[in-house]
Amino acid sequence: MDKELIIRSSPEAVDFALLKDGKLVELHKEEDGNNFAVGDVFIAKIRKAVPGLNAAFVNVGYEKDAFLHYHDLGPKISSLLKFTKSVSTGKLKDFSLKNYPFEKDIDKDGKITDVLKSNQSILVQIVKEPISTKGPRISSELSIAGRYIVLVPFSDRISISQKIESKEEKERLKRLVRSITPQGFGVIVRTVAEGKKVAELDKDLQNLLSRWTAMCKKLHKAHHPTKVLGELNKASSILRDIFNDTFTGIHVDDEALHVQVKDYVQQIAPKKESIVKLHQSNVPIFEKFGIERQIKTAFGKTVSMAKGAYLVIEHTEALHVIDVNSGNRSNKSNSQEDTALEVNLISATEVARQLRLRDMGGIIVVDFIDLNTAEHRKKLYNHLRDEMKDDRAKHKILPPSKFGLIQITRQRVRPEMNIKTREENPNGINGEEVEAPIVLVQKITHDLEQIFKKDYKKVTLNTHPFIAAFLTKGFPSIRSKWFFEHKKWVKVQPRDAYTYLEYHFFDKNGKQIK
């Protein structure tokens, strides 16, 4: 399996596209001036505690106050508050926590007013970026993520990723990490640490401890609110979280960013440094790898899939609804049940991709085609779970209901990726919009496939001169590709009278093919 990361840089933003076998599965954007990224740590002030919500509103410098619930304080909040005050006033200059006396853990079901007061200084971390009308969601249970481990100050727990299945490996990692973790800190061991030696883990740990010390040094005389620990830049944080030995290429179109990415890969996986390449072609990097085309066709309300099937994706205030349709596909299966299962399995793969691609969160309801046998329903459920294994967002999938509905909850920590795929209609007025021309070409290709299945000997396509030129220009042209695939030549006839996105097919007798 080819796994590639394509990075496009511009003055306003950096775009990251993750491809699997050439297919777009994740799309991220780092915009210039995003000061509230997940993982950022702020020294902030409590605005007010609200007993009715058992939460506090905190001024982190955003236009709306951040929300801090009692359950997000962490059991060691008293120790953190005392430590923050001592460091901020300059009384404490040893940040190691080695001999720091911890306060008693707070009550699990206590009240926010017993712990926090207005105008109190507090260290908080962004766990959910500002979305729509809501300010950021924060936690005072701090953690600093590295390549192999996550460092948790004011803790003594060693936790191992549940995705590491071997009991012996879990015990080995626990033993190693316990031997190198300093007093006053806990550690969460990440999945990529599987099989790693103690030297690699210790190097990562020392790097995280250095970041903790650098953050603490900023607290003395810091203004409130101030960011005291920033997440890594997006390129490094994405590579830290998803990079593994299966990657076959990382392509960057900016020289400075290329050096930065290469240095980071050299640190975390020296043997893979050679896969980082600088894109120097005149063709834009997203065009070169076919990403622009995939963005146009994947973010609309209707998403086409193999064999004529398609999804319809609707968004409401409360949830997302995805409807599975079989379309006008040719039926080669033995029965209607087999056809339904085949379409559902194709759709489950695409649903898993769409959730990652759009970063859809909250409640998602998928209306699959009804399956009559329990065995087929179980097969669909297991297939969807397998397809979503690579999804880094926390999620839960319920088995199919009696009506064929599968409910999914998926955590969302950033605003949903929403890309406009419709364009202004060149023939319309009053701001009317139509699908992008690139989607039109996909529709024409799909219609042709259905026509060729009906064994038409000669087919003529009548379309607008612009579309006709697009289909026939260059080599191999789109029309040439149709010929190589179906061994039938399509005559393309430009028609001046047609609207921009209008097209019709005709047989050898000049009769329109419906």
mmCIF file of C-alpha atoms in Angstrom, residues 25-359:
data_model
loop_
_atom_site.group_PDB
_atom_site.id
_atom_site.type_symbol
_atom_site.label_atom_id
_atom_site.label_comp_id
_atom_site.label_asym_id
_atom_site.label_seq_id
_atom_site.Cartn_x
_atom_site.Cartn_y
_atom_site.Cartn_z
ATOM 1 C CA VAL A 25 -8.219 10.050 2.899
ATOM 2 C CA GLU A 26 -7.359 13.089 5.048
ATOM 3 C CA LEU A 27 -7.159 16.818 4.375
ATOM 4 C CA HIS A 28 -5.829 19.360 6.886
ATOM 5 C CA LYS A 29 -5.229 23.090 6.749
ATOM 6 C CA GLU A 30 -2.919 25.179 8.924
ATOM 7 C CA GLU A 31 -4.022 28.783 8.582
ATOM 8 C CA ASP A 32 -1.728 31.623 9.460
ATOM 9 C CA GLY A 33 -2.806 33.065 12.799
ATOM 10 C CA ASN A 34 -4.530 30.023 14.363
ATOM 11 C CA ASN A 35 -3.548 30.752 17.956
ATOM 12 C CA PHE A 36 -5.782 28.147 19.559
ATOM 13 C CA ALA A 37 -4.630 24.781 18.223
ATOM 14 C CA VAL A 38 -5.307 21.543 20.083
ATOM 15 C CA GLY A 39 -2.401 20.952 22.491
ATOM 16 C CA ASP A 40 -1.497 24.629 23.089
ATOM 17 C CA VAL A 41 -0.982 25.533 26.769
ATOM 18 C CA PHE A 42 -1.965 28.952 28.163
ATOM 19 C CA ILE A 43 -1.429 30.746 31.438
ATOM 20 C CA ALA A 44 -4.924 32.175 31.891
ATOM 21 C CA LYS A 45 -7.279 33.790 34.394
ATOM 22 C CA ILE A 46 -10.529 32.371 35.756
ATOM 23 C CA ARG A 47 -13.298 34.755 34.684
ATOM 24 C CA LYS A 48 -16.034 33.192 36.810
ATOM 25 C CA ALA A 49 -17.097 29.832 38.228
ATOM 26 C CA VAL A 50 -20.703 28.809 37.472
ATOM 27 C CA PRO A 51 -22.074 26.361 40.084
ATOM 28 C CA GLY A 52 -25.118 25.505 37.934
ATOM 29 C CA LEU A 53 -22.875 24.142 35.162
ATOM 30 C CA ASN A 54 -20.205 22.927 37.602
ATOM 31 C CA ALA A 55 -17.756 24.642 35.279
ATOM 32 C CA ALA A 56 -15.743 27.837 34.915
ATOM 33 C CA PHE A 57 -15.306 30.314 32.085
ATOM 34 C CA VAL A 58 -11.656 31.155 31.504
ATOM 35 C CA ASN A 59 -10.089 34.063 29.623
ATOM 36 C CA VAL A 60 -7.488 32.583 27.232
ATOM 37 C CA GLY A 61 -7.437 35.587 24.898
ATOM 38 C CA TYR A 62 -10.145 34.381 22.501
ATOM 39 C CA GLU A 63 -13.176 36.595 21.769
ATOM 40 C CA LYS A 64 -15.317 34.117 23.733
ATOM 41 C CA ASP A 65 -14.260 32.661 27.087
ATOM 42 C CA ALA A 66 -13.048 29.069 27.119
ATOM 43 C CA PHE A 67 -15.131 26.436 28.917
ATOM 44 C CA LEU A 68 -13.552 24.380 31.727
ATOM 45 C CA HIS A 69 -15.741 21.666 33.277
ATOM 46 C CA TYR A 70 -15.062 20.241 36.742
ATOM 47 C CA HIS A 71 -14.330 16.803 35.227
ATOM 48 C CA ASP A 72 -11.603 18.388 33.069
ATOM 49 C CA LEU A 73 -9.720 19.796 36.063
ATOM 50 C CA GLY A 74 -7.885 16.534 36.778
ATOM 51 C CA PRO A 75 -7.387 15.083 40.273
ATOM 52 C CA LYS A 76 -4.114 17.004 40.814
ATOM 53 C CA ILE A 77 -5.517 20.489 40.100
ATOM 54 C CA SER A 78 -4.686 21.695 43.643
ATOM 55 C CA SER A 79 -1.023 20.765 43.109
ATOM 56 C CA LEU A 80 -1.003 22.445 39.688
ATOM 57 C CA LEU A 81 -2.537 25.669 41.042
ATOM 58 C CA LYS A 82 -0.016 25.836 43.892
ATOM 59 C CA PHE A 83 2.875 25.080 41.513
ATOM 60 C CA THR A 84 1.704 27.724 38.998
ATOM 61 C CA LYS A 85 1.476 30.385 41.713
ATOM 62 C CA SER A 86 4.949 29.545 43.109
ATOM 63 C CA VAL A 87 6.613 29.591 39.678
ATOM 64 C CA SER A 88 4.781 32.758 38.518
ATOM 65 C CA THR A 89 5.888 34.709 41.597
ATOM 66 C CA GLY A 90 9.491 33.470 41.267
ATOM 67 C CA LYS A 91 9.480 31.549 44.568
ATOM 68 C CA LEU A 92 10.040 28.179 42.850
ATOM 69 C CA LYS A 93 12.880 27.729 40.347
ATOM 70 C CA ASP A 94 13.147 23.940 40.317
ATOM 71 C CA PHE A 95 10.681 22.656 37.714
ATOM 72 C CA SER A 96 11.582 18.959 37.987
ATOM 73 C CA LEU A 97 8.753 18.055 40.465
ATOM 74 C CA LYS A 98 11.220 15.608 42.053
ATOM 75 C CA ASN A 99 10.735 16.771 45.616
ATOM 76 C CA TYR A 100 7.603 18.841 45.048
ATOM 77 C CA PRO A 101 4.973 18.092 47.751
ATOM 78 C CA PHE A 102 1.710 17.148 46.044
ATOM 79 C CA GLU A 103 -1.608 18.327 47.437
ATOM 80 C CA LYS A 104 -4.461 15.935 48.160
ATOM 81 C CA ASP A 105 -6.519 14.860 45.094
ATOM 82 C CA ILE A 106 -9.800 16.729 44.664
ATOM 83 C CA ASP A 107 -13.117 14.936 45.191
ATOM 84 C CA LYS A 108 -14.270 13.177 42.008
ATOM 85 C CA ASP A 109 -17.811 14.567 42.356
ATOM 86 C CA GLY A 110 -16.963 17.900 43.992
ATOM 87 C CA LYS A 111 -18.044 21.450 43.191
ATOM 88 C CA ILE A 112 -16.177 23.886 40.954
ATOM 89 C CA THR A 113 -16.526 26.703 43.523
ATOM 90 C CA ASP A 114 -14.591 24.618 46.085
ATOM 91 C CA VAL A 115 -11.563 24.530 43.766
ATOM 92 C CA LEU A 116 -11.504 27.688 41.615
ATOM 93 C CA LYS A 117 -12.016 31.376 42.381
ATOM 94 C CA SER A 118 -12.462 34.388 40.092
ATOM 95 C CA ASN A 119 -9.217 36.046 38.883
ATOM 96 C CA GLN A 120 -7.170 32.989 39.846
ATOM 97 C CA SER A 121 -4.178 32.099 37.613
ATOM 98 C CA ILE A 122 -4.362 28.659 36.010
ATOM 99 C CA LEU A 123 -2.495 26.616 33.387
ATOM 100 C CA VAL A 124 -4.892 25.193 30.796
ATOM 101 C CA GLN A 125 -4.566 23.230 27.566
ATOM 102 C CA ILE A 126 -6.763 23.470 24.452
ATOM 103 C CA VAL A 127 -8.582 20.151 23.881
ATOM 104 C CA LYS A 128 -11.145 21.437 21.370
ATOM 105 C CA GLU A 129 -10.635 24.373 19.045
ATOM 106 C CA PRO A 130 -13.230 27.187 18.776
ATOM 107 C CA ILE A 131 -16.073 25.894 16.588
ATOM 108 C CA SER A 132 -18.935 27.998 15.238
ATOM 109 C CA THR A 133 -20.255 30.174 18.096
ATOM 110 C CA LYS A 134 -18.428 28.305 20.867
ATOM 111 C CA GLY A 135 -15.127 29.251 22.463
ATOM 112 C CA PRO A 136 -12.343 26.682 22.943
ATOM 113 C CA ARG A 137 -12.822 23.705 25.278
ATOM 114 C CA ILE A 138 -9.953 23.385 27.735
ATOM 115 C CA SER A 139 -8.503 21.079 30.379
ATOM 116 C CA SER A 140 -6.121 21.683 33.256
ATOM 117 C CA GLU A 141 -4.936 18.054 33.080
ATOM 118 C CA LEU A 142 -1.851 18.873 31.021
ATOM 119 C CA SER A 143 -0.064 16.509 28.642
ATOM 120 C CA ILE A 144 2.849 17.055 26.231
ATOM 121 C CA ALA A 145 2.836 14.724 23.237
ATOM 122 C CA GLY A 146 6.002 13.268 21.750
ATOM 123 C CA ARG A 147 6.710 10.726 19.037
ATOM 124 C CA TYR A 148 6.623 7.620 21.253
ATOM 125 C CA ILE A 149 5.268 8.865 24.573
ATOM 126 C CA VAL A 150 3.031 11.524 26.094
ATOM 127 C CA LEU A 151 4.350 13.222 29.247
ATOM 128 C CA VAL A 152 1.771 13.931 31.992
ATOM 129 C CA PRO A 153 2.972 16.279 34.774
ATOM 130 C CA PHE A 154 1.625 15.771 38.331
ATOM 131 C CA SER A 155 0.949 12.079 37.795
ATOM 132 C CA ASP A 156 2.556 8.746 38.629
ATOM 133 C CA ARG A 157 0.684 6.530 36.165
ATOM 134 C CA ILE A 158 2.296 4.582 33.318
ATOM 135 C CA SER A 159 -0.322 3.751 30.655
ATOM 136 C CA ILE A 160 0.191 1.722 27.488
ATOM 137 C CA SER A 161 -1.765 2.193 24.246
ATOM 138 C CA GLN A 162 -4.625 -0.301 23.978
ATOM 139 C CA LYS A 163 -3.754 -0.814 20.309
ATOM 140 C CA ILE A 164 -0.613 -2.701 21.379
ATOM 141 C CA GLU A 165 -2.055 -6.215 21.647
ATOM 142 C CA SER A 166 0.907 -8.282 22.886
ATOM 143 C CA LYS A 167 0.810 -8.693 26.671
ATOM 144 C CA GLU A 168 4.593 -9.323 26.766
ATOM 145 C CA GLU A 169 5.291 -6.132 24.778
ATOM 146 C CA LYS A 170 3.031 -4.113 27.092
ATOM 147 C CA GLU A 171 4.913 -5.428 30.131
ATOM 148 C CA ARG A 172 8.300 -4.738 28.483
ATOM 149 C CA LEU A 173 7.361 -1.151 27.627
ATOM 150 C CA LYS A 174 5.913 -0.548 31.098
ATOM 151 C CA ARG A 175 9.110 -1.805 32.713
ATOM 152 C CA LEU A 176 11.364 0.285 30.458
ATOM 153 C CA VAL A 177 9.360 3.493 30.782
ATOM 154 C CA ARG A 178 9.044 3.155 34.556
ATOM 155 C CA SER A 179 12.843 2.917 34.813
ATOM 156 C CA ILE A 180 13.417 6.233 32.964
ATOM 157 C CA THR A 181 10.416 8.354 34.067
ATOM 158 C CA PRO A 182 11.334 11.020 36.652
ATOM 159 C CA GLN A 183 9.389 11.440 39.868
ATOM 160 C CA GLY A 184 6.298 13.654 39.614
ATOM 161 C CA PHE A 185 5.521 12.730 36.004
ATOM 162 C CA GLY A 186 3.319 10.090 34.420
ATOM 163 C CA VAL A 187 3.668 8.694 30.905
ATOM 164 C CA ILE A 188 1.302 7.395 28.229
ATOM 165 C CA VAL A 189 3.102 5.076 25.788
ATOM 166 C CA ARG A 190 1.885 5.519 22.189
ATOM 167 C CA THR A 191 1.256 2.730 19.676
ATOM 168 C CA VAL A 192 4.339 3.607 17.569
ATOM 169 C CA ALA A 193 6.562 2.788 20.568
ATOM 170 C CA GLU A 194 5.968 -0.934 19.948
ATOM 171 C CA GLY A 195 9.327 -2.696 19.536
ATOM 172 C CA LYS A 196 11.389 0.435 20.292
ATOM 173 C CA LYS A 197 14.525 0.363 22.457
ATOM 174 C CA VAL A 198 14.947 2.226 25.729
ATOM 175 C CA ALA A 199 17.422 4.711 24.164
ATOM 176 C CA GLU A 200 14.793 5.919 21.645
ATOM 177 C CA LEU A 201 12.145 6.233 24.361
ATOM 178 C CA ASP A 202 14.535 8.098 26.664
ATOM 179 C CA LYS A 203 15.526 10.540 23.896
ATOM 180 C CA ASP A 204 11.845 11.341 23.350
ATOM 181 C CA LEU A 205 11.281 11.715 27.099
ATOM 182 C CA GLN A 206 14.226 14.116 27.521
ATOM 183 C CA ASN A 207 12.914 16.231 24.650
ATOM 184 C CA LEU A 208 9.498 16.480 26.353
ATOM 185 C CA LEU A 209 11.086 17.354 29.712
ATOM 186 C CA SER A 210 13.024 20.149 27.965
ATOM 187 C CA ARG A 211 9.742 21.511 26.565
ATOM 188 C CA TRP A 212 8.196 21.369 30.075
ATOM 189 C CA THR A 213 11.159 23.305 31.541
ATOM 190 C CA ALA A 214 11.043 25.905 28.749
ATOM 191 C CA MET A 215 7.312 26.377 29.402
ATOM 192 C CA CYS A 216 7.815 26.821 33.155
ATOM 193 C CA LYS A 217 10.506 29.466 32.563
ATOM 194 C CA LYS A 218 7.946 31.565 30.665
ATOM 195 C CA LEU A 219 5.517 31.632 33.611
ATOM 196 C CA HIS A 220 7.517 34.105 35.688
ATOM 197 C CA LYS A 221 6.125 37.601 35.044
ATOM 198 C CA ALA A 222 4.006 36.296 32.112
ATOM 199 C CA HIS A 223 0.994 38.401 31.103
ATOM 200 C CA HIS A 224 -2.447 36.822 31.428
ATOM 201 C CA PRO A 225 -3.493 35.306 29.092
ATOM 202 C CA THR A 226 -0.370 34.113 27.240
ATOM 203 C CA LYS A 227 0.437 31.002 25.236
ATOM 204 C CA VAL A 228 3.352 29.401 27.105
ATOM 205 C CA LEU A 229 3.627 26.162 25.131
ATOM 206 C CA GLY A 230 2.686 25.901 21.466
ATOM 207 C CA GLU A 231 1.937 22.663 19.659
ATOM 208 C CA LEU A 232 4.473 21.715 17.003
ATOM 209 C CA ASN A 233 3.800 23.226 13.607
ATOM 210 C CA LYS A 234 1.167 21.282 11.684
ATOM 211 C CA ALA A 235 3.664 19.450 9.458
ATOM 212 C CA SER A 236 5.586 18.091 12.444
ATOM 213 C CA SER A 237 2.478 17.291 14.510
ATOM 214 C CA ILE A 238 0.852 15.375 11.616
ATOM 215 C CA LEU A 239 4.067 13.435 11.002
ATOM 216 C CA ARG A 240 4.420 12.756 14.729
ATOM 217 C CA ASP A 241 0.901 11.314 14.894
ATOM 218 C CA ILE A 242 0.582 9.383 11.625
ATOM 219 C CA PHE A 243 4.079 8.704 10.282
ATOM 220 C CA ASN A 244 5.173 5.061 10.224
ATOM 221 C CA ASP A 245 7.199 2.609 8.125
ATOM 222 C CA THR A 246 4.394 2.220 5.564
ATOM 223 C CA PHE A 247 4.931 5.773 4.205
ATOM 224 C CA THR A 248 6.367 5.769 0.693
ATOM 225 C CA GLY A 249 6.605 9.500 0.002
ATOM 226 C CA ILE A 250 6.353 12.996 1.468
ATOM 227 C CA HIS A 251 6.183 15.727 -1.179
ATOM 228 C CA VAL A 252 6.575 19.435 -0.328
ATOM 229 C CA ASP A 253 6.378 22.420 -2.698
ATOM 230 C CA ASP A 254 8.153 24.959 -0.445
ATOM 231 C CA GLU A 255 11.915 24.908 0.055
ATOM 232 C CA ALA A 256 11.977 26.131 3.675
ATOM 233 C CA LEU A 257 9.195 23.736 4.682
ATOM 234 C CA HIS A 258 10.979 20.908 2.831
ATOM 235 C CA VAL A 259 14.098 21.430 4.985
ATOM 236 C CA GLN A 260 11.979 21.563 8.136
ATOM 237 C CA VAL A 261 10.097 18.350 7.289
ATOM 238 C CA LYS A 262 13.299 16.570 6.261
ATOM 239 C CA ASP A 263 14.960 17.510 9.569
ATOM 240 C CA TYR A 264 11.977 16.234 11.540
ATOM 241 C CA VAL A 265 11.828 12.926 9.636
ATOM 242 C CA GLN A 266 15.590 12.576 10.111
ATOM 243 C CA GLN A 267 15.008 12.832 13.878
ATOM 244 C CA ILE A 268 12.134 10.363 14.134
ATOM 245 C CA ALA A 269 13.018 7.900 11.336
ATOM 246 C CA PRO A 270 16.509 8.455 9.841
ATOM 247 C CA LYS A 271 16.123 5.563 7.360
ATOM 248 C CA LYS A 272 13.075 7.243 5.801
ATOM 249 C CA GLU A 273 14.722 10.631 5.178
ATOM 250 C CA SER A 274 15.072 9.894 1.445
ATOM 251 C CA ILE A 275 11.273 9.765 0.913
ATOM 252 C CA VAL A 276 10.980 13.540 1.608
ATOM 253 C CA LYS A 277 11.080 15.204 -1.816
ATOM 254 C CA LEU A 278 10.866 18.813 -3.000
ATOM 255 C CA HIS A 279 8.251 19.332 -5.741
ATOM 256 C CA GLN A 280 9.758 21.608 -8.411
ATOM 257 C CA SER A 281 7.416 21.153 -11.378
ATOM 258 C CA ASN A 282 5.454 23.957 -13.055
ATOM 259 C CA VAL A 283 2.328 21.890 -12.441
ATOM 260 C CA PRO A 284 0.874 22.796 -8.987
ATOM 261 C CA ILE A 285 1.499 20.009 -6.466
ATOM 262 C CA PHE A 286 -2.212 19.275 -5.786
ATOM 263 C CA GLU A 287 -2.856 19.063 -9.550
ATOM 264 C CA LYS A 288 0.117 16.742 -10.046
ATOM 265 C CA PHE A 289 -1.188 14.208 -7.523
ATOM 266 C CA GLY A 290 -4.832 14.504 -8.624
ATOM 267 C CA ILE A 291 -5.903 16.026 -5.300
ATOM 268 C CA GLU A 292 -7.814 19.024 -6.696
ATOM 269 C CA ARG A 293 -9.988 16.684 -8.775
ATOM 270 C CA GLN A 294 -10.659 14.471 -5.737
ATOM 271 C CA ILE A 295 -11.545 17.473 -3.554
ATOM 272 C CA LYS A 296 -14.100 18.675 -6.126
ATOM 273 C CA THR A 297 -15.717 15.239 -6.378
ATOM 274 C CA ALA A 298 -15.546 14.184 -2.707
ATOM 275 C CA PHE A 299 -16.938 17.195 -0.836
ATOM 276 C CA GLY A 300 -20.299 17.630 -2.541
ATOM 277 C CA LYS A 301 -23.695 16.553 -1.243
ATOM 278 C CA THR A 302 -23.582 13.493 -3.539
ATOM 279 C CA VAL A 303 -20.504 11.254 -3.582
ATOM 280 C CA SER A 304 -20.104 8.745 -6.434
ATOM 281 C CA MET A 305 -18.570 5.319 -5.815
ATOM 282 C CA ALA A 306 -17.658 2.211 -7.783
ATOM 283 C CA LYS A 307 -20.241 0.332 -9.866
ATOM 284 C CA GLY A 308 -22.737 3.200 -9.973
ATOM 285 C CA ALA A 309 -23.450 3.346 -6.237
ATOM 286 C CA TYR A 310 -23.445 6.719 -4.489
ATOM 287 C CA LEU A 311 -23.845 8.403 -1.093
ATOM 288 C CA VAL A 312 -26.015 11.396 -0.227
ATOM 289 C CA ILE A 313 -24.623 13.344 2.750
ATOM 290 C CA GLU A 314 -26.883 15.758 4.641
ATOM 291 C CA HIS A 315 -25.955 17.925 7.635
ATOM 292 C CA THR A 316 -28.475 19.044 10.258
ATOM 293 C CA GLU A 317 -28.004 21.020 13.470
ATOM 294 C CA ALA A 318 -28.104 17.850 15.598
ATOM 295 C CA LEU A 319 -26.479 15.177 13.424
ATOM 296 C CA HIS A 320 -25.152 14.072 10.035
ATOM 297 C CA VAL A 321 -27.176 11.686 7.859
ATOM 298 C CA ILE A 322 -25.625 9.529 5.121
ATOM 299 C CA ASP A 323 -27.911 7.671 2.707
ATOM 300 C CA VAL A 324 -26.587 4.710 0.691
ATOM 301 C CA ASN A 325 -27.961 4.248 -2.856
ATOM 302 C CA SER A 326 -27.242 1.418 -5.273
ATOM 303 C CA GLY A 327 -27.787 3.624 -8.355
ATOM 304 C CA ASN A 328 -28.417 2.166 -11.812
ATOM 305 C CA ARG A 329 -25.670 -0.449 -11.571
ATOM 306 C CA SER A 330 -25.696 -3.655 -13.596
ATOM 307 C CA ASN A 331 -26.631 -6.597 -11.405
ATOM 308 C CA LYS A 332 -24.219 -9.508 -11.744
ATOM 309 C CA SER A 333 -24.960 -10.894 -8.260
ATOM 310 C CA ASN A 334 -27.061 -14.008 -7.717
ATOM 311 C CA SER A 335 -29.697 -12.284 -5.623
ATOM 312 C CA GLN A 336 -30.957 -8.929 -4.404
ATOM 313 C CA GLU A 337 -29.445 -9.681 -0.977
ATOM 314 C CA ASP A 338 -25.979 -10.224 -2.490
ATOM 315 C CA THR A 339 -26.294 -6.970 -4.443
ATOM 316 C CA ALA A 340 -27.300 -5.095 -1.284
ATOM 317 C CA LEU A 341 -24.360 -6.552 0.651
ATOM 318 C CA GLU A 342 -21.889 -5.675 -2.131
ATOM 319 C CA VAL A 343 -23.126 -2.054 -2.325
ATOM 320 C CA ASN A 344 -23.108 -1.757 1.483
ATOM 321 C CA LEU A 345 -19.496 -2.968 1.764
ATOM 322 C CA ILE A 346 -18.331 -0.488 -0.918
ATOM 323 C CA SER A 347 -20.300 2.241 0.871
ATOM 324 C CA ALA A 348 -18.862 1.386 4.318
ATOM 325 C CA THR A 349 -15.341 1.922 2.946
ATOM 326 C CA GLU A 350 -16.353 5.289 1.482
ATOM 327 C CA VAL A 351 -18.206 6.349 4.669
ATOM 328 C CA ALA A 352 -15.065 5.704 6.747
ATOM 329 C CA ARG A 353 -13.049 7.776 4.247
ATOM 330 C CA GLN A 354 -15.588 10.618 4.206
ATOM 331 C CA LEU A 355 -15.660 10.899 8.017
ATOM 332 C CA ARG A 356 -11.862 11.359 8.082
ATOM 333 C CA LEU A 357 -11.758 13.546 5.002
ATOM 334 C CA ARG A 358 -14.418 16.010 6.186
ATOM 335 C CA ASP A 359 -13.529 15.486 9.875
#
